[in-house]
Every structure is written in C-alpha cells, then in structure tokens.
Short mmCIF file of C-alpha atoms in Angstrom, two decimals:
data_model
loop_
_atom_site.label_atom_id
_atom_site.label_comp_id
_atom_site.label_asym_id
_atom_site.label_seq_id
_atom_site.Cartn_x
_atom_site.Cartn_y
_atom_site.Cartn_z
CA MET A 1 7.67 -13.46 -0.70
CA SER A 2 4.26 -11.81 -0.58
CA HIS A 3 2.00 -11.27 2.41
CA VAL A 4 -1.55 -9.90 2.32
CA HIS A 5 -2.73 -7.59 5.09
CA GLU A 6 -6.52 -7.49 5.30
CA ILE A 7 -8.21 -4.65 7.15
CA SER A 8 -11.69 -5.00 8.65
CA LEU A 9 -13.83 -1.86 8.36
CA ASN A 10 -17.50 -1.17 8.97
CA SER A 11 -17.93 -0.24 5.31
CA SER A 12 -16.51 -2.23 2.40
CA LEU A 13 -13.55 -0.80 0.55
CA ASN A 14 -13.69 -0.62 -3.21
CA LEU A 15 -10.13 0.24 -4.14
CA PRO A 16 -9.45 1.18 -7.76
CA ARG A 17 -6.42 -1.11 -7.84
CA PRO A 18 -4.40 -3.36 -5.52
CA LEU A 19 -2.12 -1.65 -3.03
CA VAL A 20 1.36 -3.09 -2.40
CA LEU A 21 4.01 -2.10 0.11
CA GLY A 22 7.37 -2.82 -1.49
CA SER A 23 9.29 -3.30 1.73
CA THR A 24 10.35 -5.99 4.18
CA SER A 25 10.36 -3.49 7.07
CA ARG A 26 7.98 -4.47 9.87
CA TYR A 27 7.98 -0.83 10.99
CA ARG A 28 6.60 0.34 7.64
CA ALA A 29 3.99 -2.41 7.62
CA GLU A 30 2.86 -1.37 11.11
CA LEU A 31 2.56 2.26 9.96
CA MET A 32 0.58 1.25 6.86
CA HIS A 33 -2.04 -0.37 9.10
CA ARG A 34 -2.91 3.11 10.37
CA LEU A 35 -4.41 3.93 6.95
CA ARG A 36 -6.92 1.07 7.25
CA LEU A 37 -6.45 -0.04 3.66
CA PRO A 38 -5.90 -3.67 2.64
CA PHE A 39 -2.41 -4.07 1.25
CA GLU A 40 0.05 -6.68 0.18
CA VAL A 41 3.72 -6.83 1.14
CA ILE A 42 6.36 -7.81 -1.42
CA GLY A 43 10.06 -7.53 -0.63
CA PRO A 44 12.00 -5.68 -3.35
CA GLU A 45 15.34 -6.96 -4.60
CA VAL A 46 17.43 -3.80 -4.80
CA ASP A 47 21.15 -3.22 -4.26
CA GLU A 48 21.32 -0.55 -1.55
CA THR A 49 25.02 0.26 -2.01
CA PRO A 50 25.54 4.05 -2.21
CA LEU A 51 26.99 5.44 -5.42
CA ALA A 52 30.34 7.22 -5.28
CA GLY A 53 29.83 10.69 -3.82
CA GLU A 54 26.06 10.20 -3.44
CA LEU A 55 24.52 12.49 -0.84
CA PRO A 56 22.26 10.93 1.84
CA GLY A 57 19.03 12.55 0.61
CA ALA A 58 19.70 11.54 -2.99
CA LEU A 59 20.49 7.99 -1.86
CA ALA A 60 17.22 7.68 0.07
CA LEU A 61 15.20 8.96 -2.89
CA ARG A 62 16.95 6.77 -5.46
CA LEU A 63 16.40 3.65 -3.36
CA ALA A 64 12.74 4.44 -2.60
CA VAL A 65 12.00 4.79 -6.32
CA ALA A 66 14.06 1.71 -7.19
CA LYS A 67 12.21 -0.40 -4.62
CA ALA A 68 8.80 0.72 -5.88
CA GLN A 69 9.78 0.12 -9.50
CA ALA A 70 11.24 -3.32 -8.76
CA VAL A 71 7.98 -4.49 -7.20
CA ALA A 72 5.85 -2.71 -9.82
CA ARG A 73 7.49 -4.84 -12.49
CA GLN A 74 6.03 -7.87 -10.69
CA ARG A 75 2.66 -6.19 -10.09
CA PRO A 76 2.09 -3.67 -12.91
CA ASP A 77 -1.62 -3.41 -12.02
CA ALA A 78 -0.94 -2.25 -8.45
CA ALA A 79 -0.11 1.02 -6.73
CA VAL A 80 3.27 0.19 -5.19
CA ILE A 81 4.85 2.07 -2.30
CA GLY A 82 8.63 2.13 -1.95
CA SER A 83 10.49 3.83 0.88
CA ASP A 84 13.99 4.26 2.22
CA GLN A 85 15.62 6.10 5.10
CA VAL A 86 19.20 7.33 5.39
CA ALA A 87 20.71 9.02 8.43
CA ASP A 88 22.93 11.98 7.57
CA LEU A 89 25.78 12.99 9.86
CA HIS A 90 27.33 16.15 8.41
CA GLY A 91 26.77 14.88 4.86
CA GLU A 92 27.89 11.29 5.51
CA PRO A 93 25.23 8.59 5.08
CA LEU A 94 24.72 6.24 8.02
CA GLY A 95 22.79 3.06 7.35
CA LYS A 96 21.51 0.25 9.53
CA PRO A 97 24.29 -0.83 11.90
CA GLY A 98 23.54 -4.56 11.78
CA THR A 99 25.78 -5.32 14.76
CA HIS A 100 26.23 -4.12 18.33
CA GLU A 101 29.73 -2.84 17.64
CA ARG A 102 28.63 -0.72 14.69
CA ALA A 103 25.70 0.64 16.67
CA VAL A 104 28.05 1.70 19.47
CA ALA A 105 30.25 3.44 16.91
CA GLN A 106 27.27 5.24 15.34
CA LEU A 107 25.82 6.48 18.62
CA THR A 108 29.25 7.55 19.84
CA ARG A 109 29.69 9.67 16.73
CA MET A 110 26.16 11.09 16.95
CA SER A 111 26.47 12.02 20.63
CA GLY A 112 25.89 15.76 21.02
CA GLN A 113 25.31 16.16 17.26
CA THR A 114 22.35 17.03 15.05
CA VAL A 115 21.61 14.21 12.63
CA ARG A 116 19.28 14.61 9.65
CA PHE A 117 17.15 11.65 8.67
CA HIS A 118 16.05 11.60 5.03
CA THR A 119 12.97 9.40 4.58
CA ALA A 120 11.86 9.05 0.97
CA VAL A 121 8.60 7.57 -0.28
CA ALA A 122 7.65 6.76 -3.86
CA VAL A 123 4.45 5.46 -5.42
CA VAL A 124 4.57 3.70 -8.79
CA CYS A 125 1.77 2.23 -10.91
CA GLN A 126 3.33 0.75 -14.01
CA ASP A 127 0.08 0.20 -15.93
CA ILE A 128 -0.71 3.93 -16.03
CA GLY A 129 2.86 5.23 -16.02
CA PHE A 130 2.48 6.85 -12.59
CA VAL A 131 5.69 7.70 -10.72
CA GLN A 132 5.71 10.28 -7.93
CA HIS A 133 7.90 10.70 -4.88
CA GLU A 134 8.64 12.93 -1.91
CA VAL A 135 11.33 13.19 0.77
CA ALA A 136 10.78 14.10 4.42
CA GLU A 137 13.72 15.52 6.35
CA VAL A 138 13.86 15.22 10.12
CA ALA A 139 16.48 17.03 12.23
CA VAL A 140 17.30 15.07 15.39
CA ARG A 141 19.52 16.52 18.12
CA PHE A 142 21.17 13.87 20.27
CA ARG A 143 22.11 14.46 23.88
CA THR A 144 25.73 14.09 24.92
CA LEU A 145 25.78 10.37 25.71
CA THR A 146 28.03 8.41 28.05
CA GLU A 147 29.44 5.00 27.15
CA ALA A 148 27.25 3.46 29.84
CA GLU A 149 24.09 5.09 28.43
CA ILE A 150 24.88 3.84 24.94
CA GLU A 151 25.52 0.28 26.15
CA HIS A 152 22.40 0.24 28.34
CA TYR A 153 20.21 1.50 25.50
CA LEU A 154 21.56 -0.92 22.90
CA HIS A 155 21.20 -3.94 25.16
CA ALA A 156 17.65 -2.87 26.08
CA GLU A 157 16.29 -2.18 22.60
CA GLN A 158 18.76 -3.76 20.12
CA PRO A 159 17.93 -1.35 17.27
CA TYR A 160 20.38 -2.94 14.87
CA ASP A 161 17.90 -2.82 11.96
CA CYS A 162 17.33 0.95 12.32
CA ALA A 163 19.24 3.65 10.46
CA GLY A 164 21.07 5.67 13.10
CA SER A 165 20.87 2.93 15.78
CA ALA A 166 17.93 4.40 17.72
CA LYS A 167 14.15 3.93 17.82
CA SER A 168 12.51 7.26 18.57
CA GLU A 169 9.17 5.49 19.05
CA GLY A 170 10.68 3.48 21.90
CA LEU A 171 13.39 3.94 24.52
CA GLY A 172 15.52 5.75 21.94
CA ILE A 173 13.56 8.92 22.67
CA SER A 174 15.57 9.16 25.91
CA LEU A 175 18.74 9.73 23.87
CA LEU A 176 17.42 12.90 22.25
CA ASP A 177 17.21 16.60 23.02
CA ALA A 178 14.89 17.58 20.16
CA ILE A 179 13.14 16.42 16.98
CA ASP A 180 12.14 18.88 14.25
CA ASN A 181 9.94 17.67 11.40
CA ASP A 182 6.62 18.19 9.58
CA ASP A 183 5.58 14.54 9.15
CA PRO A 184 5.50 12.75 12.53
CA THR A 185 5.98 9.18 11.32
CA ALA A 186 8.90 9.96 9.00
CA LEU A 187 11.48 9.14 11.66
CA ILE A 188 9.93 5.69 12.19
CA GLY A 189 10.42 4.89 8.51
CA LEU A 190 7.42 6.00 6.44
CA PRO A 191 6.15 9.61 6.23
CA LEU A 192 2.40 8.96 6.27
CA ILE A 193 1.31 12.52 5.43
CA ARG A 194 3.35 12.36 2.24
CA THR A 195 2.33 8.76 1.59
CA CYS A 196 -1.36 9.71 1.77
CA ARG A 197 -0.76 12.60 -0.62
CA LEU A 198 0.86 10.29 -3.18
CA LEU A 199 -1.85 7.63 -2.79
CA ARG A 200 -4.57 10.21 -3.38
CA ALA A 201 -2.68 11.34 -6.49
CA VAL A 202 -2.79 7.79 -7.88
CA GLY A 203 -6.53 7.58 -7.15
CA MET A 204 -6.57 5.74 -3.83
CA PRO A 205 -9.34 6.79 -1.43
CA ILE A 206 -7.78 7.92 1.84
#
C-alpha cells in the first residue's frame, strides 16, 4: 500500500525525482516530515529473519538495503529510503518484542546494562544505479530497573513495536542513565543527519 505525504511550503519544491520512504513505521514517517519534502510511503516486503551468526549491525544494514531495493524495484524512478534498527545486547540482536511478556523479558535483561542500537539507512535509485548507506550506533545505558518499574512503564506506553521495548522520545527516557550518539534521531528509528547526507548525494535539495 502506498501513501502520499504532501508538505506545504512557502516556496514550491521542484524535486529532481520522487521521494519514497520504504517503511511502514509511523515513527520514521513522522521523522521524515521534519525535512519538509513531499514523500510517498510504500511498505517493503522483506523477510527480517536474521542469518545464522549475523551480528546486529550487519543485520540492520542488510535489512535497510533490502527494504530500499525492494521498493525501488516498484519505483525505479524514485529515490527510495530504507531503514532498519536492531538492538544489540552484548552481541545478541534484540528485535521488536511484539508482546507484553517479551517486552518484560527484554527490559529485565537490559536492566543495568549498556545496549547498542544500530540504526541503518540506505538510499537507492534504481534508474541511475545509486546505492549508498550508513549506520548510526547509539549506546544506551539503562538504569537498574525494578519489576514494578518495568510493568508500570510497559502498561503506560506499550512500546511493543519498538526494538528494545522502550521509546526514548517518550516515557522510556525515565528508564535510562545515559545516551551517547552523534545523530539525535537515530534512536527513534531514522538517523536524519545521515539521511540528509544520502539524499544530497542522490541530488535531493535539503
């Protein structure tokens, strides 16, 4: 399914090609609105199962590129953005929990630990053979959490569609001791500094 996001600006935009976000994530769509560029949303059909022995950063990058390429095959004229995020607990990938029970298990394991979030972004334009990508790494130190804190947080925010079971842009910030990164929106799901760099490289005016 495709959705078009129109942006109203004082001056008209004359983009060199259509811009497509290859993602069904509402968080990434919300971040894309910050760039004030009209874009379309097309959900990619990609198997997100990790390969045997695949490290979290490599998994995030492979899936970001695969998502962009899958959508670019449908829209070869467009600049297509693909992105993926994988939480990394001591080398073990942690995905979206999906259920309350899995979220409890994730947060219990992450309590008092430093978790690295690998957020990859890729831009593909099939017509001109453009494929570039980058990965942002965010180190997140969790407080030592009680069972009651975990339950209260999960019932309040229900972050079951978020890798690592916490939304740093919301109440999840209360679970943390520190965040260390160089691209502030990477933890939310799309590193906009890197995204802008890739879009400029494909000829998009940012």
